[in-house]
Short mmCIF file of C-alpha atoms (C1' of nucleotides) in Angstrom, two decimals:
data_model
loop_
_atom_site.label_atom_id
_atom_site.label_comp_id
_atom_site.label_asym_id
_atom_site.label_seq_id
_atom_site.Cartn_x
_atom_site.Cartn_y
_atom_site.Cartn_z
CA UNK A 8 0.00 0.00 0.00
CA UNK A 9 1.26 3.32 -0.74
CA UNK A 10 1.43 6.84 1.79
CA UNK A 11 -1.39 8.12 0.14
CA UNK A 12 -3.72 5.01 0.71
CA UNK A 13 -2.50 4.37 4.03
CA UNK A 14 -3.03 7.75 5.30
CA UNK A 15 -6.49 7.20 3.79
CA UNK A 16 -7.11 4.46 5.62
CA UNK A 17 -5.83 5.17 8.96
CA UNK A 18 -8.60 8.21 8.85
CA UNK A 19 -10.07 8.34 12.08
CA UNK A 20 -14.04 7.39 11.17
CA UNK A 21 -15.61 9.06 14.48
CA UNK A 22 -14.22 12.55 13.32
CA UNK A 23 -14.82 11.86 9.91
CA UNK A 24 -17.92 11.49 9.39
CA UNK A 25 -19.23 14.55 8.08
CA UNK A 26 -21.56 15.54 11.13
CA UNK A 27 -18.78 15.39 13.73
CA UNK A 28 -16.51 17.05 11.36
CA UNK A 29 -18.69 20.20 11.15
CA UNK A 30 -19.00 19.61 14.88
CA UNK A 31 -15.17 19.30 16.01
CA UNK A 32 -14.53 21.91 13.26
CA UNK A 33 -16.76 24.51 14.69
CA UNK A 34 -14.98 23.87 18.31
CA UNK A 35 -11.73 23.90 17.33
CA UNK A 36 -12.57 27.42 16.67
CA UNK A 37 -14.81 28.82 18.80
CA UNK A 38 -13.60 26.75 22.39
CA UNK A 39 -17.16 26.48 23.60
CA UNK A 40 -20.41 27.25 22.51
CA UNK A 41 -23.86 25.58 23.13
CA UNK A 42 -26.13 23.07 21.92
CA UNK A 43 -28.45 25.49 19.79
CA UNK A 44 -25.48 27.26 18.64
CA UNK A 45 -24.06 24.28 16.85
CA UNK A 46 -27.97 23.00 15.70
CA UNK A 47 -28.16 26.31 14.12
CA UNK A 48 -24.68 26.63 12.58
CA UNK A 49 -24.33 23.00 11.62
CA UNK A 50 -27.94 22.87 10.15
CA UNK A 51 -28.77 19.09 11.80
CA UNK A 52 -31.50 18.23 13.59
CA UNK A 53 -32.24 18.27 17.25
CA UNK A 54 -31.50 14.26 17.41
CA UNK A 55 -28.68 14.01 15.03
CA UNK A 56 -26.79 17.03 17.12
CA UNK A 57 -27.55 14.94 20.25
CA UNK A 58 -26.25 11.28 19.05
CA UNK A 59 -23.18 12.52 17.59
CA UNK A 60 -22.43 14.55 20.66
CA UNK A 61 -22.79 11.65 22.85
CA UNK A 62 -20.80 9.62 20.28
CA UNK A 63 -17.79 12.65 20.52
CA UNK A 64 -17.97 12.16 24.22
CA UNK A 65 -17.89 8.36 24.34
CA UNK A 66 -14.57 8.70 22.50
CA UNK A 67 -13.72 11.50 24.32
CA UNK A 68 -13.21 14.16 22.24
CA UNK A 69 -15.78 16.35 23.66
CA UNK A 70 -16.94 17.52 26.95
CA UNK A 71 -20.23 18.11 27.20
CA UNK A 72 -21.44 19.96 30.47
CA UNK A 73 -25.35 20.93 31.93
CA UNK A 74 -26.12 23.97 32.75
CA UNK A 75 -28.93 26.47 33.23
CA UNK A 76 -29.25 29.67 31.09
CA UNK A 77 -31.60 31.14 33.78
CA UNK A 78 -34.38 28.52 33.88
CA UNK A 79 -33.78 26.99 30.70
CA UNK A 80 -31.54 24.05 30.60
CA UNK A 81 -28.14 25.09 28.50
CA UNK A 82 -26.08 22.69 27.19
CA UNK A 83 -22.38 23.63 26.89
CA UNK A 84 -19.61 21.73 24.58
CA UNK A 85 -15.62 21.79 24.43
CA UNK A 86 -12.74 20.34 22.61
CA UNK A 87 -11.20 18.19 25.12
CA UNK A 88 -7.07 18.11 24.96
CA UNK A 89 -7.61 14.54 23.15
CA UNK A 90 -10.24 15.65 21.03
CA UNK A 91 -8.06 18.49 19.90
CA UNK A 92 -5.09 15.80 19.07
CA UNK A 93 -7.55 13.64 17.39
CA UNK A 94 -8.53 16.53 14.91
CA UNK A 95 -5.07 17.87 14.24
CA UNK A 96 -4.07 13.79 13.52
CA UNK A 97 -6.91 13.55 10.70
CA UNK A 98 -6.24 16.78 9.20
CA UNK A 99 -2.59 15.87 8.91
CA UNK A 100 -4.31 12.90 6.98
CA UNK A 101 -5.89 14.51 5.10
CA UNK A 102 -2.89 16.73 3.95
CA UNK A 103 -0.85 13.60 3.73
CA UNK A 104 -4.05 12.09 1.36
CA UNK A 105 -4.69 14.72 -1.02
CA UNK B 14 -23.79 28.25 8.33
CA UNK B 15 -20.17 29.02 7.76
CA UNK B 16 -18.47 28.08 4.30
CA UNK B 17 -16.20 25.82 5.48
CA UNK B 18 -19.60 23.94 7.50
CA UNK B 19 -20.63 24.08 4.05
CA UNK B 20 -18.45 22.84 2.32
CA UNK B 21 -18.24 19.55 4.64
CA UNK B 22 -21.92 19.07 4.72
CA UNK B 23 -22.02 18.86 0.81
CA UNK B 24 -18.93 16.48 0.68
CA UNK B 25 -19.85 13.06 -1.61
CA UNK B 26 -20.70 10.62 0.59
CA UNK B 27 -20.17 7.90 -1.90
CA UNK B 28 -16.57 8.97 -2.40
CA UNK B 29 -16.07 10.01 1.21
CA UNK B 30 -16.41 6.51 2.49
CA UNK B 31 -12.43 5.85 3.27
CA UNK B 32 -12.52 2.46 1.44
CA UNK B 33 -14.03 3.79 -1.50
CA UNK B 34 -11.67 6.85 -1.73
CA UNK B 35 -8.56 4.64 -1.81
CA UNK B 36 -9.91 3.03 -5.01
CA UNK B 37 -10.85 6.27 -7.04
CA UNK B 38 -7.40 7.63 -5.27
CA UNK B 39 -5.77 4.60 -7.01
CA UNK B 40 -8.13 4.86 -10.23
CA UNK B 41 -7.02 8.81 -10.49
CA UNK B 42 -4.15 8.06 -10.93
CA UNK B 43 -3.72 4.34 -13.24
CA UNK B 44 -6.50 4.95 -15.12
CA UNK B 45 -7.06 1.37 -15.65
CA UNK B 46 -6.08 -1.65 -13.21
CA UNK B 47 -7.60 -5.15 -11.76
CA UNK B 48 -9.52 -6.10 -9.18
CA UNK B 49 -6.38 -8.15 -7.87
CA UNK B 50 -4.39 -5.34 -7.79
CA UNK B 51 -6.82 -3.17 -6.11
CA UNK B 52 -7.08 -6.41 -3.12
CA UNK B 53 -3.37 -6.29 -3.01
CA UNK B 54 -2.98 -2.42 -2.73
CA UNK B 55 -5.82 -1.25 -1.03
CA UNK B 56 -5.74 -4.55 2.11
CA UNK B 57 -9.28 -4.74 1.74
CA UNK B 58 -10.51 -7.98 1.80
CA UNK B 59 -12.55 -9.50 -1.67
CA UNK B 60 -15.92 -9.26 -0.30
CA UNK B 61 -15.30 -5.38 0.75
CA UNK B 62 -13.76 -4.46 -2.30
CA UNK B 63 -16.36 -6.33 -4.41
CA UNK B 64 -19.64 -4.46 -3.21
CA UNK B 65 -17.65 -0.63 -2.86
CA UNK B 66 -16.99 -1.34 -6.38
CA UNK B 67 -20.38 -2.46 -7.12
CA UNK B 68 -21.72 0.74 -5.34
CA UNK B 69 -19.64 2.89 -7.56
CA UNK B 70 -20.98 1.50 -10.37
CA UNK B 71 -24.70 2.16 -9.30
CA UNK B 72 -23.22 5.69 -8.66
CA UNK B 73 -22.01 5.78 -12.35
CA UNK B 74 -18.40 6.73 -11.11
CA UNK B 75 -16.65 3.26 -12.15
CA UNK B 76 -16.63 1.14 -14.78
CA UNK B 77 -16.79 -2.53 -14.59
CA UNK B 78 -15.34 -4.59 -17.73
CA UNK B 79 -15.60 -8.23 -17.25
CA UNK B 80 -12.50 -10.01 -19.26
CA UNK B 81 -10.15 -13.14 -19.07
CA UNK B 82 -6.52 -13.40 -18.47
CA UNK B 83 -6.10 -17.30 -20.16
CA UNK B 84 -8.28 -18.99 -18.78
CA UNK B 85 -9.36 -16.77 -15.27
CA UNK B 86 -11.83 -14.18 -15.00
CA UNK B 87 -10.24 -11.07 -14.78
CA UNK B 88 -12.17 -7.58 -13.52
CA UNK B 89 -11.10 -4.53 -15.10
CA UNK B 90 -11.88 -1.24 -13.27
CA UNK B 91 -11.84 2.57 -14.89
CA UNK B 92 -12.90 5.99 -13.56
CA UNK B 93 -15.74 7.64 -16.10
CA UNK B 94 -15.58 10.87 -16.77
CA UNK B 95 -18.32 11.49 -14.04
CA UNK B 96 -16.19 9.41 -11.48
CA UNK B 97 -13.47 11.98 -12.20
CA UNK B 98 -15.49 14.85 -12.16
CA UNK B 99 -17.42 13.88 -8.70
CA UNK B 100 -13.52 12.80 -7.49
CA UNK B 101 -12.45 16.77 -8.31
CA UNK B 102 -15.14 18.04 -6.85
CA UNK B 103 -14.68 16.00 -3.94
CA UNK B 104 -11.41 17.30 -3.33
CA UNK B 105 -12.36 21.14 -4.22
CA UNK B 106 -14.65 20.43 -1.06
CA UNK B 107 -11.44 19.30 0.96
CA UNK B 108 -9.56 21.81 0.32
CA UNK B 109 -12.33 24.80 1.27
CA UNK B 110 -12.51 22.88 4.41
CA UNK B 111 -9.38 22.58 5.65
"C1'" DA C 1 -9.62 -40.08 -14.36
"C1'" DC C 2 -10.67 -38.09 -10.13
"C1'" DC C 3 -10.49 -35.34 -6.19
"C1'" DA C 4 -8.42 -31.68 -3.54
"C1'" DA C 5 -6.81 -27.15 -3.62
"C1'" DC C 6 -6.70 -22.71 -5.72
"C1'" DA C 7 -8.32 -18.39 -8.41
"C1'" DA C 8 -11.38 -14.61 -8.77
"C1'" DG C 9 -15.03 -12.72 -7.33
"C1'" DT C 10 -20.15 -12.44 -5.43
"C1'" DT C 11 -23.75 -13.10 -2.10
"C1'" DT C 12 -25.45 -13.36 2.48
"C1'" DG C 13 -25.86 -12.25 7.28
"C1'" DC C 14 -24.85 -9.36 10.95
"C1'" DA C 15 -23.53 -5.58 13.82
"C1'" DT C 16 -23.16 -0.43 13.64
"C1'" DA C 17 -24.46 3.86 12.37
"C1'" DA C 18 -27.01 7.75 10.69
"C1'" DC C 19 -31.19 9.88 10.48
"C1'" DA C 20 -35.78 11.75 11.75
"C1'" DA C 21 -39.96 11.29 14.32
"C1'" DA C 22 -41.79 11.07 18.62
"C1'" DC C 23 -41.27 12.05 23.15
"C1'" DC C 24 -40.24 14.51 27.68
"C1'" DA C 25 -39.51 17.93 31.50
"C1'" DG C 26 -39.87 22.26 32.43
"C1'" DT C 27 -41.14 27.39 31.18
"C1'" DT C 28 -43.41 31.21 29.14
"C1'" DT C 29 -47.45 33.27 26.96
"C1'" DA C 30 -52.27 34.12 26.09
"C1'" DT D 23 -54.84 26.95 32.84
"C1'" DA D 24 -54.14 25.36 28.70
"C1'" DA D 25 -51.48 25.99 24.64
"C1'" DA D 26 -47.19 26.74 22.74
"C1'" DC D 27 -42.34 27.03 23.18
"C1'" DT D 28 -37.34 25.60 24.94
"C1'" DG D 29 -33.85 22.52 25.07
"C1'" DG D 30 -32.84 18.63 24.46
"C1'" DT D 31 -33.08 12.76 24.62
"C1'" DT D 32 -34.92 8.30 23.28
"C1'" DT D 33 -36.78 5.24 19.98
"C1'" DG D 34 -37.43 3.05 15.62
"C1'" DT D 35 -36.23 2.51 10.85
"C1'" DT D 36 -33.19 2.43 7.16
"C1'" DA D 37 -28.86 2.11 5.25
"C1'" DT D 38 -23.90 0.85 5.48
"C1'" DG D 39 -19.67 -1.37 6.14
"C1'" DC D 40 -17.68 -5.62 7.08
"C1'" DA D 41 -16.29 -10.52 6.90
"C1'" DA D 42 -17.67 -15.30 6.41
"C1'" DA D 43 -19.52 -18.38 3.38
"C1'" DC D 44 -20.54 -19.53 -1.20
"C1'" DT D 45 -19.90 -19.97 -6.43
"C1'" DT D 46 -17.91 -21.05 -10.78
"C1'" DG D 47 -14.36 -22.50 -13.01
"C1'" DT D 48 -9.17 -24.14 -13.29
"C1'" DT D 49 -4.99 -26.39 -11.99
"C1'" DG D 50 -2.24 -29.87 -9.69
"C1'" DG D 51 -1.38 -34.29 -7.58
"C1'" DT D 52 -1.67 -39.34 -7.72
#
DNA sequence: ACCAACAAGTTTGCATAACAAACCAGTTTA
DNA sequence: TAAACTGGTTTGTTATGCAAACTTGTTGGT
């Protein structure tokens, strides 16, 4: 196999599929922002957002914390240190691919 | 949504697929090769290889010639011109994202 | 001549995954 | 006080990727 089809293969497939990738992009950027931020911005539904959030946090690439913005429930999301890694390692993959 | 969001969201799913980017990758750039050699260089295994290039087929980006080398059934694979087309476009989309 | 092993793929079955609809707890508005 | 809205989560369906098993034919051994 050559570079260029084994950096294609050793893509990591949680950040890229295309929802997390607009997700994880967005936070590399902006540090934190909230749930409705990133429904808005990314253009996903309610229970799309949700799943792949929980599926960033499973591999632990984002931290996902409760909160209240007065009464209303608030949910906030970061990069976490590995998540961060994780994205810079697929985008040198990418560079590496194309 | 931001252009770069945009630009991921609209990303070719059928060519996004890391297995199936290896073989238009490969097919960019030979033109014309077997199935054999695609096994050998993309460490798929047959059954994997068979139905991604089945798929793009139905998605009109491959061509499937059905020969014989002596006496053993040889599959010949090609890029069509839409298969190249979708493949630039594809990376056009990579590059405004990253 | 016959049977086992190999070549070149394809089909089938299964476990994940993505997606959207429905749901839920609480809050504001009429 | 009921209807509508907020901010999400859970559920159910569909599609997808993957590998094991199968298929059709060929070659090799005895």
């Amino acid at each position: 196999m050559n570079e260029q089809l084994r950096a294609i293969s050793e893509l990591d497939r949680v950040i890229h599929e295309p929802g997390r990738l607009m997700i994880i992009a967005l936070l590399a950027v902006v540090k934190e922002c909230d749930f409705l931020y990133l429904l808005h911005e990314t253009e996903m539904n309610k229970g799309n957002l949700s799943s792949h959030l929980t599926r960033l946090e499973g591999a632990g690439y984002v931290e996902i914390e409760k909160t209240y913005r007065g009464k209303l429930p608030q949910t906030l999301l970061r990069l976490t240190r590995a998540g961060r890694a994780a994205f810079d390692e697929y985008r040198k993959g990418v560079k590496a691919a194309f």
